mmCIF file of C-alpha atoms in Angstrom:
data_model
loop_
_atom_site.group_PDB
_atom_site.id
_atom_site.type_symbol
_atom_site.label_atom_id
_atom_site.label_comp_id
_atom_site.label_asym_id
_atom_site.label_seq_id
_atom_site.Cartn_x
_atom_site.Cartn_y
_atom_site.Cartn_z
ATOM 1 C CA MET A 140 18.916 -7.959 69.863
ATOM 2 C CA PRO A 141 18.480 -10.410 67.049
ATOM 3 C CA GLY A 142 15.203 -8.528 65.734
ATOM 4 C CA ASN A 143 16.888 -5.133 65.783
ATOM 5 C CA ASN A 144 20.049 -6.648 63.816
ATOM 6 C CA ARG A 145 17.619 -7.657 61.296
ATOM 7 C CA ASN A 146 15.556 -4.391 61.133
ATOM 8 C CA ARG A 147 18.876 -2.698 60.673
ATOM 9 C CA ARG A 148 20.029 -4.800 58.066
ATOM 10 C CA ASN A 149 16.176 -4.487 56.148
ATOM 11 C CA ASN A 150 16.789 -0.603 56.346
ATOM 12 C CA ARG A 151 20.162 -0.531 54.924
ATOM 13 C CA ASN A 152 18.937 -3.158 51.983
ATOM 14 C CA ARG A 153 15.793 -0.658 51.383
ATOM 15 C CA LYS A 154 18.439 2.336 51.324
ATOM 16 C CA LYS A 155 20.759 0.313 48.773
ATOM 17 C CA ARG A 156 17.800 -0.247 46.699
ATOM 18 C CA LYS A 157 17.502 2.263 43.756
ATOM 19 C CA GLN A 158 13.943 3.854 43.713
ATOM 20 C CA TYR A 159 12.521 4.665 40.395
ATOM 21 C CA GLY A 160 9.774 7.111 38.874
ATOM 22 C CA PHE A 161 8.723 6.660 35.386
ATOM 23 C CA TYR A 162 9.414 8.738 32.449
ATOM 24 C CA PHE A 163 6.865 10.150 29.731
ATOM 25 C CA ASP A 164 8.240 12.100 26.732
ATOM 26 C CA TYR A 165 6.608 15.516 26.817
ATOM 27 C CA THR A 166 8.767 16.892 24.221
ATOM 28 C CA LEU A 167 8.190 14.456 21.482
ATOM 29 C CA LEU A 168 4.404 15.064 22.352
ATOM 30 C CA PHE A 169 4.491 18.746 21.627
ATOM 31 C CA VAL A 170 6.595 18.210 18.560
ATOM 32 C CA LEU A 171 4.145 15.686 17.219
ATOM 33 C CA VAL A 172 1.023 17.959 18.160
ATOM 34 C CA PHE A 173 2.990 21.051 16.578
ATOM 35 C CA ILE A 174 3.922 18.800 13.050
ATOM 36 C CA VAL A 175 0.106 17.479 12.768
ATOM 37 C CA GLY A 176 -1.482 20.784 13.556
ATOM 38 C CA PHE A 177 1.234 22.406 10.805
ATOM 39 C CA GLY A 178 0.228 19.661 8.535
ATOM 40 C CA LEU A 179 -3.657 20.194 8.858
ATOM 41 C CA THR A 180 -3.398 24.069 8.370
ATOM 42 C CA MET A 181 -0.960 23.015 4.971
ATOM 43 C CA ILE A 182 -3.681 20.690 3.923
ATOM 44 C CA TYR A 183 -6.024 22.902 3.885
ATOM 45 C CA SER A 184 -3.945 25.761 2.033
ATOM 46 C CA THR A 185 -2.771 23.242 -0.748
ATOM 47 C CA SER A 186 -6.224 21.725 -1.035
ATOM 48 C CA SER A 187 -8.741 24.636 -0.822
ATOM 49 C CA TYR A 188 -8.722 25.424 -4.387
ATOM 50 C CA THR A 189 -8.903 21.717 -5.486
ATOM 51 C CA ALA A 190 -11.474 20.780 -3.300
ATOM 52 C CA GLN A 191 -13.645 23.777 -4.408
ATOM 53 C CA ILE A 192 -13.315 22.911 -8.034
ATOM 54 C CA GLU A 193 -13.790 18.951 -7.651
ATOM 55 C CA GLU A 194 -16.152 18.588 -4.784
ATOM 56 C CA GLY A 195 -17.604 22.138 -4.436
ATOM 57 C CA ASP A 196 -16.409 22.223 -0.720
ATOM 58 C CA PRO A 197 -12.685 24.173 0.129
ATOM 59 C CA GLU A 198 -12.553 22.125 3.194
ATOM 60 C CA PHE A 199 -13.559 18.532 1.778
ATOM 61 C CA TYR A 200 -9.989 17.318 2.010
ATOM 62 C CA PHE A 201 -8.964 19.102 5.191
ATOM 63 C CA ARG A 202 -12.126 17.772 6.936
ATOM 64 C CA LYS A 203 -11.116 14.206 5.903
ATOM 65 C CA GLN A 204 -7.929 14.520 7.272
ATOM 66 C CA LEU A 205 -9.325 15.857 10.406
ATOM 67 C CA ILE A 206 -11.342 12.959 10.742
ATOM 68 C CA PHE A 207 -8.687 10.811 10.254
ATOM 69 C CA THR A 208 -6.257 12.679 12.724
ATOM 70 C CA ILE A 209 -8.855 12.689 15.577
ATOM 71 C CA ILE A 210 -9.113 8.728 15.198
ATOM 72 C CA GLY A 211 -5.514 8.599 15.012
ATOM 73 C CA PHE A 212 -4.915 10.430 18.223
ATOM 74 C CA ALA A 213 -7.681 8.470 20.170
ATOM 75 C CA LEU A 214 -6.184 5.199 19.143
ATOM 76 C CA MET A 215 -2.863 6.732 20.007
ATOM 77 C CA ILE A 216 -3.934 7.585 23.611
ATOM 78 C CA VAL A 217 -5.558 4.047 23.872
ATOM 79 C CA GLU A 218 -2.342 2.464 23.042
ATOM 80 C CA THR A 219 -0.120 4.632 25.125
ATOM 81 C CA LYS A 220 -2.435 4.538 28.569
ATOM 82 C CA ILE A 221 -4.133 1.037 28.204
ATOM 83 C CA LEU A 222 -2.345 -1.215 26.293
ATOM 84 C CA ASP A 223 1.438 -2.542 26.943
ATOM 85 C CA TYR A 224 3.628 -2.814 23.627
ATOM 86 C CA HIS A 225 4.416 -6.129 24.589
ATOM 87 C CA TYR A 226 1.552 -7.652 22.978
ATOM 88 C CA LEU A 227 2.925 -6.858 19.982
ATOM 89 C CA LYS A 228 5.170 -9.990 20.429
ATOM 90 C CA LYS A 229 1.993 -11.941 20.297
ATOM 91 C CA LEU A 230 0.371 -10.211 17.465
ATOM 92 C CA ALA A 231 3.587 -9.587 15.214
ATOM 93 C CA VAL A 232 3.015 -12.676 13.160
ATOM 94 C CA VAL A 233 -0.482 -11.826 12.607
ATOM 95 C CA ILE A 234 0.142 -8.484 11.954
ATOM 96 C CA TYR A 235 2.745 -9.390 9.349
ATOM 97 C CA ILE A 236 0.583 -12.011 7.498
ATOM 98 C CA GLY A 237 -2.601 -9.681 7.462
ATOM 99 C CA GLY A 238 -0.739 -7.271 5.891
ATOM 100 C CA LEU A 239 0.502 -9.509 3.195
ATOM 101 C CA LEU A 240 -2.859 -10.873 2.644
ATOM 102 C CA CYS A 241 -4.414 -7.552 2.644
ATOM 103 C CA MET A 242 -1.974 -6.864 -0.450
ATOM 104 C CA PHE A 243 -3.611 -9.791 -2.226
ATOM 105 C CA LEU A 244 -7.192 -8.019 -1.941
ATOM 106 C CA LEU A 245 -5.937 -5.351 -4.428
ATOM 107 C CA LYS A 246 -6.356 -8.109 -7.310
ATOM 108 C CA THR A 247 -9.910 -8.781 -6.156
ATOM 109 C CA PRO A 248 -12.900 -6.297 -6.923
ATOM 110 C CA LEU A 249 -12.236 -4.539 -3.895
ATOM 111 C CA GLY A 250 -9.184 -3.222 -5.371
ATOM 112 C CA ILE A 251 -9.424 0.475 -6.248
ATOM 113 C CA THR A 252 -7.545 1.906 -9.038
ATOM 114 C CA ARG A 253 -6.243 5.788 -9.524
ATOM 115 C CA ASN A 254 -3.955 7.303 -12.133
ATOM 116 C CA GLY A 255 -3.187 3.930 -13.436
ATOM 117 C CA ALA A 256 -2.056 2.334 -9.969
ATOM 118 C CA THR A 257 -3.918 -0.329 -7.837
ATOM 119 C CA ARG A 258 -2.918 0.536 -4.308
ATOM 120 C CA TRP A 259 -6.006 0.948 -2.135
ATOM 121 C CA ILE A 260 -8.953 -1.740 -1.167
ATOM 122 C CA LYS A 261 -12.355 -0.621 -0.494
ATOM 123 C CA ILE A 262 -13.847 -1.505 2.594
ATOM 124 C CA PRO A 263 -17.503 -1.449 2.273
ATOM 125 C CA GLY A 264 -19.269 1.220 4.902
ATOM 126 C CA LEU A 265 -16.028 2.461 5.832
ATOM 127 C CA GLY A 266 -14.270 3.813 2.828
ATOM 128 C CA GLN A 267 -10.673 2.706 1.647
ATOM 129 C CA PHE A 268 -7.567 1.450 2.791
ATOM 130 C CA GLN A 269 -3.915 1.376 2.062
ATOM 131 C CA PRO A 270 -2.701 -2.063 2.401
ATOM 132 C CA ALA A 271 0.979 -0.813 2.122
ATOM 133 C CA GLU A 272 0.616 0.906 5.503
ATOM 134 C CA LEU A 273 -0.329 -2.046 7.414
ATOM 135 C CA VAL A 274 2.545 -3.938 5.884
ATOM 136 C CA LYS A 275 5.161 -1.438 7.211
ATOM 137 C CA ILE A 276 3.974 -1.881 10.885
ATOM 138 C CA GLY A 277 4.234 -5.380 10.217
ATOM 139 C CA THR A 278 7.749 -5.273 9.230
ATOM 140 C CA ILE A 279 8.439 -3.195 12.034
ATOM 141 C CA ALA A 280 7.028 -5.885 14.612
ATOM 142 C CA MET A 281 8.138 -8.923 12.844
ATOM 143 C CA THR A 282 11.633 -7.351 12.595
ATOM 144 C CA ALA A 283 11.522 -6.635 16.123
ATOM 145 C CA LEU A 284 10.550 -10.096 17.146
ATOM 146 C CA LEU A 285 12.979 -12.007 15.026
ATOM 147 C CA ILE A 286 15.877 -10.040 16.350
ATOM 148 C CA VAL A 287 14.762 -10.775 19.913
ATOM 149 C CA LYS A 288 14.112 -14.453 18.990
ATOM 150 C CA ALA A 289 17.727 -14.559 17.288
ATOM 151 C CA GLY A 290 19.351 -13.623 20.388
ATOM 152 C CA GLN A 291 23.323 -14.262 20.483
ATOM 153 C CA ASN A 292 22.970 -15.324 16.817
ATOM 154 C CA ILE A 293 22.005 -11.733 15.767
ATOM 155 C CA LYS A 294 26.109 -11.647 16.000
ATOM 156 C CA LYS A 295 26.177 -13.787 12.771
ATOM 157 C CA PHE A 296 25.833 -11.858 9.641
ATOM 158 C CA ARG A 297 23.990 -14.577 7.778
ATOM 159 C CA THR A 298 21.191 -14.336 10.463
ATOM 160 C CA VAL A 299 20.868 -10.419 9.783
ATOM 161 C CA ILE A 300 20.454 -11.468 6.004
ATOM 162 C CA VAL A 301 18.060 -14.068 6.896
ATOM 163 C CA ILE A 302 15.886 -11.725 8.925
ATOM 164 C CA CYS A 303 15.945 -9.177 6.075
ATOM 165 C CA ILE A 304 14.698 -11.422 3.838
ATOM 166 C CA ILE A 305 11.787 -12.688 5.880
ATOM 167 C CA SER A 306 10.623 -9.577 7.199
ATOM 168 C CA GLY A 307 11.823 -6.733 4.840
ATOM 169 C CA PHE A 308 12.983 -8.021 1.251
ATOM 170 C CA ALA A 309 9.829 -10.648 0.878
ATOM 171 C CA PRO A 310 7.157 -8.299 1.734
ATOM 172 C CA ALA A 311 8.832 -5.395 -0.172
ATOM 173 C CA LEU A 312 8.695 -7.671 -3.094
ATOM 174 C CA LEU A 313 5.069 -8.511 -2.734
ATOM 175 C CA VAL A 314 4.187 -4.724 -2.411
ATOM 176 C CA TYR A 315 5.896 -4.160 -5.573
ATOM 177 C CA VAL A 316 4.545 -6.684 -7.738
ATOM 178 C CA LEU A 317 0.879 -6.302 -6.557
ATOM 179 C CA SER A 318 1.037 -2.708 -6.125
ATOM 180 C CA SER A 319 3.549 -1.634 -8.463
ATOM 181 C CA ASN A 320 4.357 0.714 -5.457
ATOM 182 C CA MET A 321 7.960 1.437 -5.489
ATOM 183 C CA SER A 322 8.313 4.093 -2.684
ATOM 184 C CA SER A 323 6.580 1.597 -0.296
ATOM 185 C CA ALA A 324 8.501 -1.370 -1.287
ATOM 186 C CA LEU A 325 11.873 0.780 -0.841
ATOM 187 C CA ILE A 326 10.274 1.896 2.487
ATOM 188 C CA VAL A 327 9.485 -1.575 3.738
ATOM 189 C CA ALA A 328 13.231 -3.093 2.940
ATOM 190 C CA LEU A 329 14.848 -0.303 4.263
ATOM 191 C CA ILE A 330 13.081 -0.562 7.693
ATOM 192 C CA SER A 331 14.309 -4.062 8.103
ATOM 193 C CA VAL A 332 17.959 -3.126 7.213
ATOM 194 C CA VAL A 333 18.031 -0.451 9.624
ATOM 195 C CA MET A 334 16.621 -2.030 12.528
ATOM 196 C CA THR A 335 18.928 -4.889 12.019
ATOM 197 C CA PHE A 336 21.850 -2.641 11.462
ATOM 198 C CA VAL A 337 21.093 -1.234 14.956
ATOM 199 C CA ALA A 338 21.114 -4.780 16.406
ATOM 200 C CA TYR A 339 24.052 -6.016 14.490
ATOM 201 C CA PRO A 340 27.185 -5.606 16.751
ATOM 202 C CA GLY A 341 29.435 -5.040 13.614
ATOM 203 C CA TYR A 342 29.814 -2.157 11.219
ATOM 204 C CA LYS A 343 32.863 -3.199 8.716
ATOM 205 C CA ILE A 344 30.520 -5.263 6.282
ATOM 206 C CA TYR A 345 27.998 -2.286 6.101
ATOM 207 C CA VAL A 346 30.664 0.047 5.334
ATOM 208 C CA ALA A 347 31.869 -2.350 2.714
ATOM 209 C CA LEU A 348 28.338 -2.952 1.186
ATOM 210 C CA THR A 349 27.672 0.747 1.208
ATOM 211 C CA GLY A 350 30.972 1.417 -0.778
ATOM 212 C CA LEU A 351 30.019 -1.028 -3.135
ATOM 213 C CA ALA A 352 26.438 0.424 -3.681
ATOM 214 C CA ALA A 353 27.817 3.479 -4.296
ATOM 215 C CA VAL A 354 30.265 2.499 -6.811
ATOM 216 C CA ALA A 355 27.577 0.588 -8.497
ATOM 217 C CA PHE A 356 25.351 3.460 -8.722
ATOM 218 C CA GLY A 357 27.931 5.909 -9.765
ATOM 219 C CA ALA A 358 28.632 3.371 -12.551
ATOM 220 C CA PHE A 359 25.050 3.015 -13.066
ATOM 221 C CA TYR A 360 24.492 6.872 -13.198
ATOM 222 C CA SER A 361 27.411 7.842 -15.710
ATOM 223 C CA TRP A 362 25.681 4.683 -18.104
ATOM 224 C CA ILE A 363 22.091 6.059 -18.103
ATOM 225 C CA LYS A 364 23.115 9.460 -18.483
ATOM 226 C CA LYS A 365 25.250 8.477 -21.676
ATOM 227 C CA MET A 366 22.114 6.819 -23.010
ATOM 228 C CA ALA A 367 19.949 9.709 -22.164
ATOM 229 C CA VAL A 368 21.903 12.104 -24.117
ATOM 230 C CA SER A 369 22.859 9.671 -27.058
ATOM 231 C CA GLY A 370 18.824 9.100 -27.416
ATOM 232 C CA ASN A 371 19.463 5.248 -27.677
ATOM 233 C CA MET A 372 17.320 4.490 -24.312
ATOM 234 C CA THR A 373 14.183 5.591 -25.683
ATOM 235 C CA GLY A 374 12.117 2.481 -26.851
ATOM 236 C CA LYS A 375 14.333 0.162 -25.162
ATOM 237 C CA PHE A 376 14.081 0.576 -21.616
ATOM 238 C CA ARG A 377 10.957 1.432 -19.361
ATOM 239 C CA LEU A 378 13.191 3.844 -17.444
ATOM 240 C CA ASN A 379 10.946 7.168 -18.122
ATOM 241 C CA ARG A 380 11.184 8.329 -14.472
ATOM 242 C CA ILE A 381 15.077 8.197 -14.727
ATOM 243 C CA LEU A 382 14.896 10.007 -17.914
ATOM 244 C CA VAL A 383 12.528 12.831 -16.196
ATOM 245 C CA TRP A 384 14.833 12.875 -13.156
ATOM 246 C CA LEU A 385 18.012 13.737 -15.632
ATOM 247 C CA ASN A 386 16.067 16.190 -17.469
ATOM 248 C CA PRO A 387 12.561 17.282 -16.373
ATOM 249 C CA GLU A 388 12.364 20.155 -18.582
ATOM 250 C CA LYS A 389 12.707 17.874 -21.727
ATOM 251 C CA TYR A 390 9.191 15.884 -20.583
ATOM 252 C CA ILE A 391 7.611 19.290 -19.048
ATOM 253 C CA ASP A 392 4.623 18.462 -21.230
ATOM 254 C CA ASP A 393 4.241 14.779 -19.940
ATOM 255 C CA LYS A 394 5.810 12.915 -17.059
ATOM 256 C CA GLY A 395 8.125 15.645 -16.018
ATOM 257 C CA TYR A 396 5.329 18.149 -15.701
ATOM 258 C CA GLN A 397 4.931 17.777 -11.983
ATOM 259 C CA THR A 398 8.642 17.876 -10.842
ATOM 260 C CA VAL A 399 9.311 20.944 -12.907
ATOM 261 C CA GLN A 400 6.196 22.613 -11.498
ATOM 262 C CA ALA A 401 7.354 21.664 -7.791
ATOM 263 C CA LEU A 402 10.706 23.278 -8.729
ATOM 264 C CA TYR A 403 9.343 26.315 -9.777
ATOM 265 C CA ALA A 404 7.066 26.651 -6.452
ATOM 266 C CA ILE A 405 10.181 25.916 -4.665
ATOM 267 C CA GLY A 406 12.302 28.603 -6.321
ATOM 268 C CA SER A 407 9.557 31.180 -5.964
ATOM 269 C CA GLY A 408 9.345 31.221 -2.599
ATOM 270 C CA GLY A 409 12.468 32.479 -1.908
ATOM 271 C CA LEU A 410 14.079 33.136 1.712
ATOM 272 C CA PHE A 411 10.748 33.769 3.832
ATOM 273 C CA GLY A 412 7.874 32.551 1.047
ATOM 274 C CA LYS A 413 5.228 34.415 -0.564
ATOM 275 C CA GLY A 414 2.844 34.015 2.791
ATOM 276 C CA LEU A 415 0.546 31.490 4.215
ATOM 277 C CA GLY A 416 -2.197 30.449 1.658
ATOM 278 C CA LYS A 417 -0.761 32.752 -1.354
ATOM 279 C CA SER A 418 0.949 30.024 -3.359
ATOM 280 C CA LEU A 419 0.126 30.278 -7.453
ATOM 281 C CA GLN A 420 1.315 26.695 -8.049
ATOM 282 C CA LYS A 421 -1.281 25.009 -6.062
ATOM 283 C CA LEU A 422 -3.771 26.703 -8.161
ATOM 284 C CA GLY A 423 -3.979 23.759 -10.555
ATOM 285 C CA TYR A 424 -0.403 23.607 -11.784
ATOM 286 C CA ILE A 425 0.834 21.083 -9.523
ATOM 287 C CA PRO A 426 -1.534 17.924 -9.718
ATOM 288 C CA GLU A 427 -2.749 16.869 -6.326
ATOM 289 C CA SER A 428 -0.368 19.236 -4.435
ATOM 290 C CA GLN A 429 -1.637 18.082 -1.045
ATOM 291 C CA ASN A 430 -0.265 14.702 -1.526
ATOM 292 C CA ASP A 431 3.330 13.932 -2.324
ATOM 293 C CA MET A 432 4.338 17.591 -3.230
ATOM 294 C CA ILE A 433 3.056 19.489 -0.604
ATOM 295 C CA PHE A 434 6.851 20.166 0.526
ATOM 296 C CA SER A 435 7.071 22.305 -2.482
ATOM 297 C CA VAL A 436 4.022 24.414 -1.593
ATOM 298 C CA ILE A 437 5.652 24.796 1.565
ATOM 299 C CA CYS A 438 8.413 26.383 0.166
ATOM 300 C CA GLU A 439 6.487 28.678 -1.883
ATOM 301 C CA GLU A 440 4.356 30.074 0.903
ATOM 302 C CA LEU A 441 7.126 29.801 3.623
ATOM 303 C CA GLY A 442 10.284 29.945 2.062
ATOM 304 C CA LEU A 443 13.305 28.158 2.847
ATOM 305 C CA PHE A 444 13.015 29.348 6.340
ATOM 306 C CA GLY A 445 9.783 27.518 6.742
ATOM 307 C CA ALA A 446 11.243 24.504 5.225
ATOM 308 C CA PHE A 447 14.121 24.065 7.588
ATOM 309 C CA CYS A 448 11.888 24.968 10.535
ATOM 310 C CA LEU A 449 9.816 21.623 9.607
ATOM 311 C CA ILE A 450 12.821 19.673 8.929
ATOM 312 C CA ALA A 451 14.320 20.978 12.156
ATOM 313 C CA LEU A 452 10.947 19.817 13.776
ATOM 314 C CA PHE A 453 11.521 16.362 12.285
ATOM 315 C CA ILE A 454 14.813 16.073 13.566
ATOM 316 C CA VAL A 455 13.824 17.039 17.046
ATOM 317 C CA MET A 456 11.050 14.216 16.949
ATOM 318 C CA LEU A 457 13.682 11.607 15.388
ATOM 319 C CA TRP A 458 15.955 12.459 18.195
ATOM 320 C CA ARG A 459 13.449 12.000 20.736
ATOM 321 C CA ILE A 460 12.601 8.812 19.393
ATOM 322 C CA ASN A 461 16.099 7.435 19.219
ATOM 323 C CA HIS A 462 16.397 8.521 23.256
ATOM 324 C CA ILE A 463 13.610 6.341 23.931
ATOM 325 C CA ALA A 464 14.964 3.507 21.813
ATOM 326 C CA GLN A 465 18.296 3.828 23.764
ATOM 327 C CA ASN A 466 16.354 3.771 27.265
ATOM 328 C CA ALA A 467 13.900 1.396 26.308
ATOM 329 C CA PRO A 468 13.295 -1.230 29.530
ATOM 330 C CA ASP A 469 14.190 -4.284 26.921
ATOM 331 C CA LEU A 470 15.578 -5.228 23.334
ATOM 332 C CA PHE A 471 12.046 -5.659 22.093
ATOM 333 C CA GLY A 472 10.986 -2.274 23.074
ATOM 334 C CA SER A 473 14.294 -0.853 21.460
ATOM 335 C CA MET A 474 13.939 -2.286 18.089
ATOM 336 C CA LEU A 475 10.026 -1.356 17.988
ATOM 337 C CA ALA A 476 11.077 2.482 18.656
ATOM 338 C CA THR A 477 14.107 2.133 16.103
ATOM 339 C CA GLY A 478 11.531 0.762 13.877
ATOM 340 C CA VAL A 479 9.291 3.743 13.906
ATOM 341 C CA PHE A 480 12.672 6.205 13.897
ATOM 342 C CA ALA A 481 13.453 4.321 10.458
ATOM 343 C CA HIS A 482 10.252 4.370 8.983
ATOM 344 C CA ILE A 483 9.690 8.295 9.902
ATOM 345 C CA ALA A 484 13.118 9.191 8.761
ATOM 346 C CA ILE A 485 13.336 7.343 5.820
ATOM 347 C CA GLN A 486 9.685 8.651 4.663
ATOM 348 C CA VAL A 487 10.799 12.389 5.401
ATOM 349 C CA ILE A 488 14.161 12.081 3.299
ATOM 350 C CA LEU A 489 12.697 10.475 0.620
ATOM 351 C CA ASN A 490 9.901 12.818 0.103
ATOM 352 C CA ILE A 491 12.177 15.849 0.283
ATOM 353 C CA ALA A 492 14.517 14.270 -2.199
ATOM 354 C CA VAL A 493 11.796 13.671 -4.516
ATOM 355 C CA VAL A 494 10.267 16.922 -4.365
ATOM 356 C CA THR A 495 13.549 18.842 -4.854
ATOM 357 C CA ASN A 496 14.375 16.410 -7.968
ATOM 358 C CA THR A 497 17.469 14.671 -6.064
ATOM 359 C CA ILE A 498 16.257 11.288 -6.892
ATOM 360 C CA PRO A 499 13.546 10.241 -9.432
ATOM 361 C CA ASN A 500 9.897 10.487 -8.341
ATOM 362 C CA THR A 501 8.535 7.587 -6.470
ATOM 363 C CA GLY A 502 5.479 8.953 -5.309
ATOM 364 C CA VAL A 503 6.046 9.221 -1.243
ATOM 365 C CA SER A 504 4.284 11.099 1.014
ATOM 366 C CA LEU A 505 5.586 13.380 3.505
ATOM 367 C CA PRO A 506 4.646 12.052 7.243
ATOM 368 C CA PHE A 507 1.857 13.874 9.228
ATOM 369 C CA ILE A 508 2.077 16.443 6.706
ATOM 370 C CA SER A 509 0.656 14.863 3.277
ATOM 371 C CA TYR A 510 -3.111 14.172 2.866
ATOM 372 C CA GLY A 511 -4.051 10.116 3.566
ATOM 373 C CA GLY A 512 -6.203 8.970 6.009
ATOM 374 C CA THR A 513 -4.581 5.746 6.526
ATOM 375 C CA ALA A 514 -1.166 7.026 6.450
ATOM 376 C CA ALA A 515 -2.012 9.314 9.353
ATOM 377 C CA VAL A 516 -4.076 6.719 11.387
ATOM 378 C CA PHE A 517 -1.219 4.224 11.324
ATOM 379 C CA LEU A 518 1.497 6.783 11.934
ATOM 380 C CA LEU A 519 -0.140 7.854 15.138
ATOM 381 C CA LEU A 520 -0.309 4.166 16.144
ATOM 382 C CA GLU A 521 3.062 3.797 15.816
ATOM 383 C CA LEU A 522 3.914 6.621 17.713
ATOM 384 C CA GLY A 523 1.596 5.447 20.494
ATOM 385 C CA VAL A 524 3.877 2.577 20.876
ATOM 386 C CA VAL A 525 6.873 4.720 21.197
ATOM 387 C CA PHE A 526 4.949 6.546 23.966
ATOM 388 C CA ASN A 527 4.109 3.410 25.393
ATOM 389 C CA ILE A 528 7.610 2.348 25.774
ATOM 390 C CA SER A 529 8.641 5.624 26.726
ATOM 391 C CA SER A 530 6.284 5.482 29.878
ATOM 392 C CA GLN A 531 7.811 2.071 30.957
ATOM 393 C CA ILE A 532 11.350 3.609 30.995
ATOM 394 C CA LYS A 533 12.486 3.660 34.611
ATOM 395 C CA LEU A 534 14.210 7.131 36.011
ATOM 396 C CA GLU A 535 16.667 6.543 38.883
ATOM 397 C CA ARG A 536 15.715 9.180 41.701
#
């Protein structure tokens, strides 16, 4: 009888226990594959003419991007299926410091200068590498680690400020000083801000800071516009990008050329575009159209409809990453997914804003679409972390 009672109690306890299955976000995987495939198609479309003229091979840029994409997917699969995202807790400091040290290599003979900017380092026998991309991953990992280590102290705003300075503002300043890469510096800083914003329980301070920033920007915009109209700014301030932003047509023969040609491409595409591969602006009018300005060619060939479809795909991707962040097994996983969300969202918004001349030209690429091997590999690695987090989410049956 005692044994039977014990068995009945065990059976009741087993029934009370929740049974779990494990989750994998196939929607995110489908959207990722579609966007990457679309990006490869557009890279071939936008770069074939330039590649034929410069390299004698219309598939030159496409082939290089395809190789890096395959490498990125292979590493993503390894990270998804074999590794555990918690390894980033142990390696966060190493990745963070490693990214900063790589930035100093730009000032050595390994640094590669293009168009007056030194943003790549040469790796003998392997090619080139953009260290700012490693800094972005280091910022995501380091910010997530510091938030977890902060514990209940994250409720204090001064803790948020310290985390932002250590993991975001300091590396952003280093990126800007060593590479003059304002866009990457801005992205690094904003990643830490978004992650701490999500972790910090209060919103009133952020609302107040946003209001102050808006007022300051409005005053600065009014002042800069008056200075530009009066002609007093030229020769006194190094603000050429803002001048071009305010009146790109005036500088069409110089720094405003790329912006104006991109706007021509967007305007000539209309609602449904000229058709895939039929862009005229990519035929030498938009410099390196496969890079930062690829969105303008998308608008020209596929129209506003195609552009909105691409934006919708990015929205779905971000929605799924946000879903994973909200349901992550622990705070560290949630913060890592939030960091990836912030990175992709910030970069998409900045790129489209630059191409449409909503903000001054900062030279930021469009994730998974623009040409760039380093960016492709590291973005897919980030998605590998997100998929690994999603695979550890328990679903109640």
